[in-house]
Short mmCIF file of N, CA and C and ligand atoms in Angstrom, two decimals:
data_model
loop_
_atom_site.label_atom_id
_atom_site.label_comp_id
_atom_site.label_asym_id
_atom_site.label_seq_id
_atom_site.Cartn_x
_atom_site.Cartn_y
_atom_site.Cartn_z
N UNK A 301 -7.30 18.09 24.01
CA UNK A 301 -6.01 18.76 24.22
C UNK A 301 -6.22 20.27 24.26
N UNK A 302 -5.76 20.88 25.34
CA UNK A 302 -5.91 22.34 25.46
C UNK A 302 -4.93 23.03 24.52
N UNK A 303 -5.38 24.12 23.96
CA UNK A 303 -4.49 24.88 23.11
C UNK A 303 -3.52 25.66 23.99
N UNK A 304 -2.32 25.91 23.49
CA UNK A 304 -1.34 26.63 24.29
C UNK A 304 -1.48 28.13 24.10
N UNK A 305 -2.28 28.48 23.07
CA UNK A 305 -2.43 29.88 22.68
C UNK A 305 -1.15 30.47 22.09
N UNK A 306 -0.19 29.59 21.84
CA UNK A 306 0.96 30.03 21.04
C UNK A 306 0.66 29.51 19.64
N UNK A 307 0.37 30.45 18.78
CA UNK A 307 -0.23 30.10 17.50
C UNK A 307 0.57 29.05 16.72
N UNK A 308 1.90 29.25 16.63
CA UNK A 308 2.70 28.34 15.82
C UNK A 308 2.77 26.94 16.43
N UNK A 309 2.78 26.88 17.75
CA UNK A 309 2.82 25.58 18.43
C UNK A 309 1.50 24.84 18.26
N UNK A 310 0.42 25.57 18.40
CA UNK A 310 -0.90 24.95 18.20
C UNK A 310 -1.06 24.48 16.75
N UNK A 311 -0.50 25.25 15.85
CA UNK A 311 -0.59 24.87 14.43
C UNK A 311 0.17 23.57 14.18
N UNK A 312 1.38 23.47 14.75
CA UNK A 312 2.19 22.28 14.58
C UNK A 312 1.48 21.05 15.18
N UNK A 313 0.93 21.22 16.37
CA UNK A 313 0.18 20.13 17.02
C UNK A 313 -0.97 19.70 16.13
N UNK A 314 -1.64 20.67 15.60
CA UNK A 314 -2.78 20.41 14.73
C UNK A 314 -2.38 19.62 13.49
N UNK A 315 -1.24 19.98 12.90
CA UNK A 315 -0.76 19.26 11.72
C UNK A 315 -0.39 17.82 12.06
N UNK A 316 0.29 17.61 13.18
CA UNK A 316 0.65 16.25 13.59
C UNK A 316 -0.59 15.40 13.83
N UNK A 317 -1.64 16.04 14.36
CA UNK A 317 -2.85 15.28 14.68
C UNK A 317 -3.58 14.79 13.43
N UNK A 318 -3.18 15.30 12.26
CA UNK A 318 -3.77 14.79 11.01
C UNK A 318 -3.18 13.44 10.61
N UNK A 319 -2.03 13.08 11.17
CA UNK A 319 -1.38 11.83 10.80
C UNK A 319 -2.23 10.65 11.27
N UNK A 320 -2.25 9.56 10.47
CA UNK A 320 -3.06 8.41 10.86
C UNK A 320 -2.61 7.83 12.20
N UNK A 321 -3.55 7.58 13.07
CA UNK A 321 -3.25 6.96 14.36
C UNK A 321 -2.69 7.91 15.40
N UNK A 322 -2.60 9.19 15.07
CA UNK A 322 -2.05 10.15 16.03
C UNK A 322 -3.18 10.99 16.63
N UNK A 323 -3.37 10.84 17.93
CA UNK A 323 -4.39 11.62 18.61
C UNK A 323 -3.82 12.97 19.04
N UNK A 324 -4.67 13.78 19.65
CA UNK A 324 -4.27 15.13 20.05
C UNK A 324 -3.11 15.12 21.06
N UNK A 325 -3.15 14.14 21.98
CA UNK A 325 -2.13 14.07 23.01
C UNK A 325 -0.76 13.76 22.42
N UNK A 326 -0.73 12.74 21.55
CA UNK A 326 0.52 12.36 20.90
C UNK A 326 1.01 13.49 20.01
N UNK A 327 0.07 14.14 19.32
CA UNK A 327 0.43 15.26 18.44
C UNK A 327 1.13 16.36 19.24
N UNK A 328 0.62 16.62 20.43
CA UNK A 328 1.22 17.65 21.28
C UNK A 328 2.63 17.23 21.69
N UNK A 329 2.82 15.93 21.98
CA UNK A 329 4.15 15.44 22.35
C UNK A 329 5.13 15.60 21.20
N UNK A 330 4.68 15.30 19.99
CA UNK A 330 5.52 15.47 18.80
C UNK A 330 5.91 16.94 18.63
N UNK A 331 4.92 17.80 18.81
CA UNK A 331 5.17 19.24 18.62
C UNK A 331 6.19 19.75 19.64
N UNK A 332 6.06 19.31 20.89
CA UNK A 332 7.03 19.72 21.92
C UNK A 332 8.42 19.20 21.60
N UNK A 333 8.46 17.96 21.08
CA UNK A 333 9.73 17.34 20.71
C UNK A 333 10.45 18.22 19.67
N UNK A 334 9.67 18.69 18.70
CA UNK A 334 10.26 19.52 17.64
C UNK A 334 10.73 20.86 18.20
N UNK A 335 9.88 21.54 18.95
CA UNK A 335 10.26 22.89 19.40
C UNK A 335 11.35 22.88 20.47
N UNK A 336 11.50 21.77 21.17
CA UNK A 336 12.55 21.73 22.18
C UNK A 336 13.86 21.14 21.63
N UNK A 337 13.81 20.58 20.41
CA UNK A 337 15.01 20.02 19.78
C UNK A 337 15.83 21.09 19.08
N UNK A 338 16.88 20.63 18.39
CA UNK A 338 17.75 21.59 17.71
C UNK A 338 17.11 22.10 16.42
N UNK A 339 17.64 23.23 15.95
CA UNK A 339 17.15 23.83 14.71
C UNK A 339 17.44 22.89 13.54
N UNK A 340 18.64 22.24 13.58
CA UNK A 340 19.04 21.32 12.51
C UNK A 340 18.07 20.13 12.41
N UNK A 341 17.70 19.65 13.57
CA UNK A 341 16.78 18.51 13.61
C UNK A 341 15.43 18.89 12.97
N UNK A 342 14.95 20.06 13.32
CA UNK A 342 13.67 20.53 12.77
C UNK A 342 13.77 20.73 11.27
N UNK A 343 14.90 21.29 10.83
CA UNK A 343 15.09 21.52 9.40
C UNK A 343 15.17 20.19 8.64
N UNK A 344 15.87 19.23 9.24
CA UNK A 344 15.99 17.90 8.62
C UNK A 344 14.62 17.25 8.47
N UNK A 345 13.81 17.41 9.47
CA UNK A 345 12.47 16.84 9.47
C UNK A 345 11.61 17.49 8.37
N UNK A 346 11.60 18.81 8.37
CA UNK A 346 10.79 19.55 7.39
C UNK A 346 11.28 19.25 5.98
N UNK A 347 12.60 19.18 5.81
CA UNK A 347 13.18 18.94 4.49
C UNK A 347 12.83 17.53 3.99
N UNK A 348 12.87 16.55 4.91
CA UNK A 348 12.55 15.17 4.53
C UNK A 348 11.11 15.06 4.04
N UNK A 349 10.22 15.79 4.69
CA UNK A 349 8.81 15.76 4.28
C UNK A 349 8.65 16.33 2.87
N UNK A 350 9.25 17.50 2.65
CA UNK A 350 9.11 18.16 1.34
C UNK A 350 9.80 17.35 0.23
N UNK A 351 11.00 16.83 0.56
CA UNK A 351 11.76 16.06 -0.42
C UNK A 351 11.00 14.79 -0.84
N UNK A 352 10.44 14.09 0.16
CA UNK A 352 9.69 12.87 -0.15
C UNK A 352 8.46 13.20 -0.98
N UNK A 353 7.79 14.28 -0.60
CA UNK A 353 6.57 14.67 -1.32
C UNK A 353 6.90 15.02 -2.76
N UNK A 354 8.05 15.63 -2.95
CA UNK A 354 8.45 16.06 -4.29
C UNK A 354 8.90 14.89 -5.16
N UNK A 355 9.61 13.93 -4.57
CA UNK A 355 10.24 12.91 -5.41
C UNK A 355 9.51 11.58 -5.48
N UNK A 356 8.69 11.27 -4.48
CA UNK A 356 8.03 9.96 -4.52
C UNK A 356 6.75 10.04 -5.35
N UNK A 357 6.66 9.17 -6.33
CA UNK A 357 5.42 9.08 -7.10
C UNK A 357 5.03 7.62 -7.18
N UNK A 358 4.07 7.33 -8.02
CA UNK A 358 3.65 5.94 -8.16
C UNK A 358 4.15 5.39 -9.49
N UNK A 359 4.62 4.14 -9.44
CA UNK A 359 5.12 3.46 -10.63
C UNK A 359 4.03 3.42 -11.71
N UNK A 360 4.41 3.76 -12.94
CA UNK A 360 3.42 3.78 -14.03
C UNK A 360 2.90 2.40 -14.39
N UNK A 361 3.70 1.38 -14.05
CA UNK A 361 3.28 0.02 -14.39
C UNK A 361 2.44 -0.61 -13.29
N UNK A 362 2.94 -0.56 -12.05
CA UNK A 362 2.27 -1.34 -10.98
C UNK A 362 1.60 -0.50 -9.90
N UNK A 363 1.88 0.80 -9.84
CA UNK A 363 1.25 1.64 -8.82
C UNK A 363 1.96 1.66 -7.48
N UNK A 364 3.12 0.98 -7.40
CA UNK A 364 3.90 0.99 -6.16
C UNK A 364 4.61 2.35 -6.02
N UNK A 365 5.12 2.64 -4.82
CA UNK A 365 5.95 3.83 -4.64
C UNK A 365 7.14 3.76 -5.59
N UNK A 366 7.54 4.91 -6.11
CA UNK A 366 8.67 4.94 -7.02
C UNK A 366 9.27 6.34 -7.03
N UNK A 367 10.55 6.44 -7.40
CA UNK A 367 11.10 7.80 -7.57
C UNK A 367 11.35 8.07 -9.05
N UNK A 368 10.91 7.16 -9.90
CA UNK A 368 11.00 7.37 -11.34
C UNK A 368 9.74 6.85 -11.99
N UNK A 369 9.71 6.74 -13.33
CA UNK A 369 8.53 6.23 -14.02
C UNK A 369 8.20 4.80 -13.59
N UNK A 370 9.28 4.00 -13.47
CA UNK A 370 9.09 2.61 -13.05
C UNK A 370 9.74 2.36 -11.70
N UNK A 371 9.09 1.54 -10.87
CA UNK A 371 9.67 1.24 -9.56
C UNK A 371 10.80 0.22 -9.72
N UNK A 372 11.59 0.03 -8.66
CA UNK A 372 12.73 -0.89 -8.72
C UNK A 372 12.31 -2.33 -8.95
N UNK A 373 11.13 -2.69 -8.50
CA UNK A 373 10.66 -4.07 -8.69
C UNK A 373 10.29 -4.30 -10.16
N UNK A 374 9.56 -3.36 -10.76
CA UNK A 374 9.18 -3.52 -12.17
C UNK A 374 10.40 -3.50 -13.08
N UNK A 375 11.43 -2.75 -12.68
CA UNK A 375 12.65 -2.68 -13.50
C UNK A 375 13.33 -4.04 -13.58
N UNK A 376 13.24 -4.81 -12.48
CA UNK A 376 14.01 -6.07 -12.40
C UNK A 376 13.19 -7.32 -12.69
N UNK A 377 11.89 -7.30 -12.39
CA UNK A 377 11.11 -8.53 -12.49
C UNK A 377 10.11 -8.44 -13.63
N UNK A 378 9.84 -9.54 -14.24
CA UNK A 378 8.94 -9.55 -15.40
C UNK A 378 7.48 -9.57 -15.01
N UNK A 379 6.62 -9.80 -16.00
CA UNK A 379 5.17 -9.78 -15.82
C UNK A 379 4.59 -11.18 -15.64
N UNK A 380 5.47 -12.20 -15.51
CA UNK A 380 5.02 -13.58 -15.46
C UNK A 380 4.05 -13.84 -14.30
N UNK A 381 4.42 -13.37 -13.12
CA UNK A 381 3.55 -13.53 -11.95
C UNK A 381 3.25 -12.14 -11.38
N UNK A 382 1.99 -11.83 -11.22
CA UNK A 382 1.61 -10.53 -10.67
C UNK A 382 0.81 -10.75 -9.39
N UNK A 383 1.29 -10.17 -8.30
CA UNK A 383 0.61 -10.26 -7.01
C UNK A 383 -0.19 -8.97 -6.80
N UNK A 384 -1.49 -9.11 -6.67
CA UNK A 384 -2.37 -7.94 -6.58
C UNK A 384 -2.63 -7.60 -5.11
N UNK A 385 -2.31 -6.37 -4.73
CA UNK A 385 -2.50 -5.91 -3.35
C UNK A 385 -3.29 -4.61 -3.32
N UNK A 386 -3.73 -4.26 -2.11
CA UNK A 386 -4.54 -3.04 -1.97
C UNK A 386 -3.69 -1.77 -1.99
N UNK A 387 -2.60 -1.77 -1.19
CA UNK A 387 -1.85 -0.52 -1.02
C UNK A 387 -0.34 -0.74 -1.13
N UNK A 388 0.42 0.34 -1.40
CA UNK A 388 1.88 0.19 -1.47
C UNK A 388 2.48 -0.44 -0.22
N UNK A 389 1.90 -0.19 0.95
CA UNK A 389 2.48 -0.75 2.17
C UNK A 389 2.35 -2.28 2.21
N UNK A 390 1.41 -2.83 1.44
CA UNK A 390 1.30 -4.29 1.34
C UNK A 390 2.48 -4.86 0.56
N UNK A 391 2.95 -4.10 -0.43
CA UNK A 391 4.15 -4.52 -1.18
C UNK A 391 5.33 -4.60 -0.22
N UNK A 392 5.48 -3.58 0.61
CA UNK A 392 6.58 -3.55 1.58
C UNK A 392 6.50 -4.76 2.52
N UNK A 393 5.29 -5.07 2.97
CA UNK A 393 5.10 -6.19 3.90
C UNK A 393 5.52 -7.50 3.25
N UNK A 394 5.11 -7.72 2.01
CA UNK A 394 5.44 -8.98 1.33
C UNK A 394 6.94 -9.03 0.98
N UNK A 395 7.49 -7.91 0.55
CA UNK A 395 8.92 -7.87 0.24
C UNK A 395 9.76 -8.17 1.47
N UNK A 396 9.31 -7.73 2.61
CA UNK A 396 10.04 -7.94 3.86
C UNK A 396 10.18 -9.43 4.18
N UNK A 397 9.22 -10.22 3.69
CA UNK A 397 9.25 -11.66 3.95
C UNK A 397 10.25 -12.38 3.05
N UNK A 398 10.77 -11.70 2.01
CA UNK A 398 11.81 -12.24 1.11
C UNK A 398 11.47 -13.59 0.49
N UNK A 399 10.21 -13.87 0.23
CA UNK A 399 9.91 -15.18 -0.35
C UNK A 399 9.26 -15.08 -1.72
N UNK A 400 8.74 -13.92 -2.06
CA UNK A 400 8.05 -13.75 -3.34
C UNK A 400 8.98 -13.02 -4.32
N UNK A 401 9.07 -13.53 -5.54
CA UNK A 401 10.03 -12.95 -6.48
C UNK A 401 9.37 -12.40 -7.76
N UNK A 402 8.03 -12.36 -7.77
CA UNK A 402 7.33 -11.84 -8.94
C UNK A 402 7.08 -10.34 -8.83
N UNK A 403 6.21 -9.84 -9.69
CA UNK A 403 5.85 -8.42 -9.69
C UNK A 403 4.57 -8.20 -8.88
N UNK A 404 4.18 -6.94 -8.78
CA UNK A 404 2.99 -6.57 -8.01
C UNK A 404 2.05 -5.73 -8.87
N UNK A 405 0.83 -5.61 -8.37
CA UNK A 405 -0.06 -4.57 -8.90
C UNK A 405 -0.82 -3.98 -7.72
N UNK A 406 -0.67 -2.68 -7.53
CA UNK A 406 -1.30 -2.01 -6.38
C UNK A 406 -2.62 -1.38 -6.84
N UNK A 407 -3.70 -1.80 -6.20
CA UNK A 407 -5.03 -1.33 -6.61
C UNK A 407 -5.37 0.07 -6.09
N UNK A 408 -4.70 0.48 -5.02
CA UNK A 408 -5.01 1.75 -4.35
C UNK A 408 -6.46 1.78 -3.88
N UNK A 409 -6.87 0.68 -3.26
CA UNK A 409 -8.21 0.62 -2.69
C UNK A 409 -8.82 -0.75 -2.95
N UNK A 410 -9.99 -0.97 -2.37
CA UNK A 410 -10.75 -2.20 -2.66
C UNK A 410 -12.18 -1.78 -2.93
N UNK A 411 -12.89 -2.66 -3.64
CA UNK A 411 -14.28 -2.36 -3.98
C UNK A 411 -15.10 -2.32 -2.68
N UNK A 412 -15.87 -1.27 -2.51
CA UNK A 412 -16.66 -1.12 -1.28
C UNK A 412 -17.93 -0.32 -1.59
N UNK A 413 -19.01 -1.04 -1.91
CA UNK A 413 -20.25 -0.37 -2.30
C UNK A 413 -20.75 0.61 -1.23
N UNK A 414 -20.53 0.27 0.05
CA UNK A 414 -21.02 1.14 1.14
C UNK A 414 -20.32 2.49 1.14
N UNK A 415 -19.05 2.49 0.69
CA UNK A 415 -18.29 3.75 0.64
C UNK A 415 -18.26 4.30 -0.78
N UNK A 416 -19.12 3.72 -1.64
CA UNK A 416 -19.20 4.17 -3.03
C UNK A 416 -17.91 3.99 -3.81
N UNK A 417 -17.13 2.95 -3.46
CA UNK A 417 -15.91 2.68 -4.22
C UNK A 417 -16.20 1.53 -5.18
N UNK A 418 -16.30 1.88 -6.45
CA UNK A 418 -16.65 0.93 -7.50
C UNK A 418 -15.36 0.43 -8.18
N UNK A 419 -15.45 -0.64 -8.98
CA UNK A 419 -14.26 -1.15 -9.67
C UNK A 419 -13.51 -0.07 -10.46
N UNK A 420 -14.25 0.87 -11.02
CA UNK A 420 -13.59 1.91 -11.82
C UNK A 420 -12.77 2.89 -10.97
N UNK A 421 -13.02 2.89 -9.66
CA UNK A 421 -12.32 3.82 -8.78
C UNK A 421 -10.97 3.30 -8.30
N UNK A 422 -10.70 2.04 -8.57
CA UNK A 422 -9.38 1.49 -8.19
C UNK A 422 -8.68 1.01 -9.47
N UNK A 423 -7.40 0.62 -9.35
CA UNK A 423 -6.58 0.41 -10.55
C UNK A 423 -6.76 -0.97 -11.19
N UNK A 424 -8.02 -1.32 -11.46
CA UNK A 424 -8.28 -2.62 -12.08
C UNK A 424 -8.05 -2.55 -13.59
N UNK A 425 -8.46 -1.45 -14.21
CA UNK A 425 -8.26 -1.30 -15.66
C UNK A 425 -6.77 -1.38 -16.00
N UNK A 426 -5.94 -0.79 -15.14
CA UNK A 426 -4.48 -0.81 -15.35
C UNK A 426 -3.94 -2.24 -15.27
N UNK A 427 -4.51 -3.02 -14.35
CA UNK A 427 -4.10 -4.43 -14.23
C UNK A 427 -4.47 -5.18 -15.50
N UNK A 428 -5.67 -4.93 -15.99
CA UNK A 428 -6.13 -5.64 -17.19
C UNK A 428 -5.30 -5.27 -18.42
N UNK A 429 -4.82 -4.04 -18.45
CA UNK A 429 -3.93 -3.63 -19.56
C UNK A 429 -2.65 -4.43 -19.53
N UNK A 430 -2.13 -4.67 -18.32
CA UNK A 430 -0.89 -5.46 -18.20
C UNK A 430 -1.14 -6.90 -18.64
N UNK A 431 -2.27 -7.43 -18.23
CA UNK A 431 -2.58 -8.82 -18.55
C UNK A 431 -2.80 -9.00 -20.05
N UNK A 432 -3.39 -7.99 -20.67
CA UNK A 432 -3.67 -8.07 -22.11
C UNK A 432 -2.40 -8.16 -22.94
N UNK A 433 -1.25 -7.83 -22.34
CA UNK A 433 0.01 -7.94 -23.08
C UNK A 433 0.42 -9.40 -23.31
N UNK A 434 -0.23 -10.32 -22.57
CA UNK A 434 0.00 -11.74 -22.82
C UNK A 434 1.24 -12.35 -22.21
N UNK A 435 1.91 -11.65 -21.30
CA UNK A 435 3.12 -12.22 -20.70
C UNK A 435 2.87 -12.85 -19.33
N UNK A 436 1.65 -12.71 -18.83
CA UNK A 436 1.37 -13.14 -17.46
C UNK A 436 0.83 -14.57 -17.42
N UNK A 437 1.41 -15.37 -16.50
CA UNK A 437 0.99 -16.77 -16.36
C UNK A 437 0.17 -16.98 -15.08
N UNK A 438 0.40 -16.11 -14.09
CA UNK A 438 -0.36 -16.27 -12.85
C UNK A 438 -0.64 -14.91 -12.21
N UNK A 439 -1.86 -14.77 -11.70
CA UNK A 439 -2.23 -13.58 -10.92
C UNK A 439 -2.57 -14.06 -9.52
N UNK A 440 -1.83 -13.54 -8.54
CA UNK A 440 -2.07 -13.91 -7.14
C UNK A 440 -2.90 -12.79 -6.50
N UNK A 441 -4.04 -13.13 -5.96
CA UNK A 441 -4.90 -12.13 -5.34
C UNK A 441 -4.57 -12.05 -3.85
N UNK A 442 -3.92 -10.97 -3.45
CA UNK A 442 -3.44 -10.84 -2.07
C UNK A 442 -4.09 -9.66 -1.35
N UNK A 443 -5.35 -9.41 -1.68
CA UNK A 443 -6.09 -8.41 -0.91
C UNK A 443 -6.44 -9.05 0.44
N UNK A 444 -6.69 -8.23 1.45
CA UNK A 444 -6.93 -8.74 2.80
C UNK A 444 -8.18 -9.62 2.85
N UNK A 445 -8.19 -10.59 3.78
CA UNK A 445 -9.35 -11.48 3.88
C UNK A 445 -10.54 -10.86 4.62
N UNK A 446 -10.89 -9.62 4.27
CA UNK A 446 -12.09 -9.02 4.84
C UNK A 446 -13.13 -8.93 3.72
N UNK A 447 -14.30 -8.38 4.02
CA UNK A 447 -15.40 -8.39 3.04
C UNK A 447 -15.00 -7.70 1.74
N UNK A 448 -14.40 -6.52 1.85
CA UNK A 448 -14.02 -5.75 0.66
C UNK A 448 -12.91 -6.46 -0.11
N UNK A 449 -11.93 -7.00 0.64
CA UNK A 449 -10.81 -7.69 0.01
C UNK A 449 -11.27 -8.92 -0.75
N UNK A 450 -12.19 -9.67 -0.17
CA UNK A 450 -12.73 -10.87 -0.82
C UNK A 450 -13.53 -10.50 -2.07
N UNK A 451 -14.39 -9.49 -1.93
CA UNK A 451 -15.22 -9.07 -3.06
C UNK A 451 -14.34 -8.61 -4.21
N UNK A 452 -13.29 -7.87 -3.89
CA UNK A 452 -12.38 -7.36 -4.91
C UNK A 452 -11.64 -8.51 -5.59
N UNK A 453 -11.19 -9.48 -4.78
CA UNK A 453 -10.47 -10.63 -5.32
C UNK A 453 -11.36 -11.42 -6.28
N UNK A 454 -12.60 -11.66 -5.88
CA UNK A 454 -13.52 -12.43 -6.72
C UNK A 454 -13.85 -11.69 -8.02
N UNK A 455 -13.99 -10.38 -7.90
CA UNK A 455 -14.28 -9.57 -9.09
C UNK A 455 -13.12 -9.65 -10.09
N UNK A 456 -11.91 -9.48 -9.59
CA UNK A 456 -10.73 -9.53 -10.47
C UNK A 456 -10.57 -10.92 -11.07
N UNK A 457 -10.83 -11.95 -10.25
CA UNK A 457 -10.73 -13.33 -10.76
C UNK A 457 -11.65 -13.52 -11.96
N UNK A 458 -12.85 -12.95 -11.87
CA UNK A 458 -13.82 -13.12 -12.96
C UNK A 458 -13.36 -12.42 -14.24
N UNK A 459 -12.54 -11.39 -14.10
CA UNK A 459 -12.03 -10.68 -15.27
C UNK A 459 -10.81 -11.37 -15.87
N UNK A 460 -9.97 -11.94 -14.99
CA UNK A 460 -8.69 -12.49 -15.44
C UNK A 460 -8.82 -13.90 -16.00
N UNK A 461 -9.69 -14.71 -15.40
CA UNK A 461 -9.82 -16.12 -15.80
C UNK A 461 -10.12 -16.32 -17.28
N UNK A 462 -10.98 -15.50 -17.90
CA UNK A 462 -11.24 -15.71 -19.32
C UNK A 462 -9.97 -15.63 -20.20
N UNK A 463 -8.89 -15.06 -19.68
CA UNK A 463 -7.64 -15.01 -20.45
C UNK A 463 -6.89 -16.33 -20.38
N UNK A 464 -7.42 -17.29 -19.63
CA UNK A 464 -6.75 -18.58 -19.49
C UNK A 464 -5.54 -18.51 -18.58
N UNK A 465 -5.49 -17.48 -17.73
CA UNK A 465 -4.38 -17.30 -16.80
C UNK A 465 -4.75 -17.92 -15.46
N UNK A 466 -3.76 -18.55 -14.82
CA UNK A 466 -3.99 -19.14 -13.50
C UNK A 466 -4.25 -18.02 -12.50
N UNK A 467 -5.34 -18.13 -11.75
CA UNK A 467 -5.67 -17.12 -10.73
C UNK A 467 -5.66 -17.80 -9.37
N UNK A 468 -4.87 -17.27 -8.45
CA UNK A 468 -4.80 -17.86 -7.12
C UNK A 468 -5.12 -16.82 -6.05
N UNK A 469 -5.55 -17.33 -4.90
CA UNK A 469 -5.88 -16.48 -3.75
C UNK A 469 -4.96 -16.89 -2.61
N UNK A 470 -4.37 -15.91 -1.91
CA UNK A 470 -3.49 -16.26 -0.80
C UNK A 470 -4.26 -17.07 0.24
N UNK A 471 -3.55 -18.00 0.89
CA UNK A 471 -4.18 -18.90 1.85
C UNK A 471 -4.70 -18.13 3.05
N UNK A 472 -5.68 -18.71 3.70
CA UNK A 472 -6.33 -18.04 4.82
C UNK A 472 -5.60 -18.28 6.14
N UNK A 473 -4.28 -18.41 6.10
CA UNK A 473 -3.50 -18.47 7.33
C UNK A 473 -3.68 -17.15 8.07
N UNK A 474 -3.99 -16.13 7.28
CA UNK A 474 -4.31 -14.83 7.87
C UNK A 474 -5.73 -14.93 8.43
N UNK A 475 -5.89 -14.58 9.67
CA UNK A 475 -7.22 -14.59 10.25
C UNK A 475 -8.11 -13.61 9.51
N UNK A 476 -9.40 -13.93 9.42
CA UNK A 476 -10.33 -13.04 8.73
C UNK A 476 -10.23 -11.63 9.31
N UNK A 477 -10.13 -10.66 8.44
CA UNK A 477 -10.08 -9.28 8.90
C UNK A 477 -8.67 -8.78 9.15
N UNK A 478 -7.66 -9.68 9.08
CA UNK A 478 -6.28 -9.24 9.32
C UNK A 478 -5.79 -8.39 8.15
N UNK A 479 -5.21 -7.27 8.46
CA UNK A 479 -4.61 -6.46 7.42
C UNK A 479 -3.25 -7.05 7.10
N UNK A 480 -2.93 -7.10 5.81
CA UNK A 480 -1.67 -7.68 5.35
C UNK A 480 -0.46 -7.09 6.07
N UNK A 481 -0.49 -5.77 6.27
CA UNK A 481 0.67 -5.08 6.83
C UNK A 481 0.97 -5.51 8.26
N UNK A 482 -0.02 -6.08 8.95
CA UNK A 482 0.20 -6.47 10.34
C UNK A 482 0.56 -7.95 10.48
N UNK A 483 0.52 -8.68 9.37
CA UNK A 483 0.86 -10.10 9.42
C UNK A 483 2.37 -10.25 9.53
N UNK A 484 2.82 -11.26 10.30
CA UNK A 484 4.26 -11.44 10.43
C UNK A 484 4.80 -12.11 9.18
N UNK A 485 6.12 -12.12 9.04
CA UNK A 485 6.75 -12.60 7.82
C UNK A 485 6.49 -14.08 7.55
N UNK A 486 6.50 -14.87 8.61
CA UNK A 486 6.27 -16.32 8.44
C UNK A 486 4.86 -16.56 7.93
N UNK A 487 3.89 -15.85 8.53
CA UNK A 487 2.49 -16.00 8.13
C UNK A 487 2.30 -15.58 6.67
N UNK A 488 2.93 -14.47 6.29
CA UNK A 488 2.80 -13.97 4.92
C UNK A 488 3.42 -14.95 3.93
N UNK A 489 4.61 -15.45 4.28
CA UNK A 489 5.29 -16.41 3.40
C UNK A 489 4.41 -17.63 3.20
N UNK A 490 3.82 -18.13 4.29
CA UNK A 490 2.97 -19.30 4.20
C UNK A 490 1.70 -19.00 3.41
N UNK A 491 1.14 -17.80 3.63
CA UNK A 491 -0.10 -17.43 2.93
C UNK A 491 0.11 -17.43 1.41
N UNK A 492 1.30 -17.01 0.99
CA UNK A 492 1.58 -16.98 -0.45
C UNK A 492 1.92 -18.39 -0.95
N UNK A 493 2.75 -19.12 -0.18
CA UNK A 493 3.15 -20.47 -0.60
C UNK A 493 1.95 -21.39 -0.70
N UNK A 494 0.97 -21.25 0.21
CA UNK A 494 -0.20 -22.12 0.24
C UNK A 494 -1.37 -21.55 -0.55
N UNK A 495 -1.09 -20.68 -1.48
CA UNK A 495 -2.20 -20.07 -2.23
C UNK A 495 -2.98 -21.14 -3.01
N UNK A 496 -4.27 -20.87 -3.15
CA UNK A 496 -5.15 -21.83 -3.80
C UNK A 496 -5.71 -21.26 -5.11
N UNK A 497 -5.81 -22.13 -6.09
CA UNK A 497 -6.37 -21.69 -7.35
C UNK A 497 -7.87 -21.39 -7.17
N UNK A 498 -8.33 -20.30 -7.77
CA UNK A 498 -9.76 -19.96 -7.66
C UNK A 498 -10.44 -20.07 -9.01
ZN1 LIG B 963 6.29 -0.96 -10.48
#
């Protein structure tokens, strides 16, 4: 993408191009959209970014997005069933399917020796603290069916099982390598309903 040599416009394009999945061309289109739109629209956009950044944090219990200490799911649902996922967007994907009524635990990553991500680098210790409270009857491992997701699921299973808690893995209705967020609602519902004990 050629620079326009208008410093502020190039800067805006550059910022948009940092967004995941946004290339230079799309970034330029976004930047033009902003500069050719109304002042109110631009202010609303900028304000929404700052407001979200200021108010959204992670739930102290499960690691999901929250605007307070505890997220809305942890406030309402108990610790009886905990569904373990990689990222907050996986919680959104499963919630959208409206079939799961338990709590979640967001790992904020998966174990990946090649990228130097060890168990201590993701929120496994936090999960174990929840389990140690003794209220949990089942842990559902819902990390993606890729190499890292499987390795992470098996590692967590080995930690949780000694507590005598039922550990299940979501069914492989999801094709290997499928990211949870891209699975449709029917597939996700079935993957959870057909979970297998590990
Ligand atoms: Zn929570």
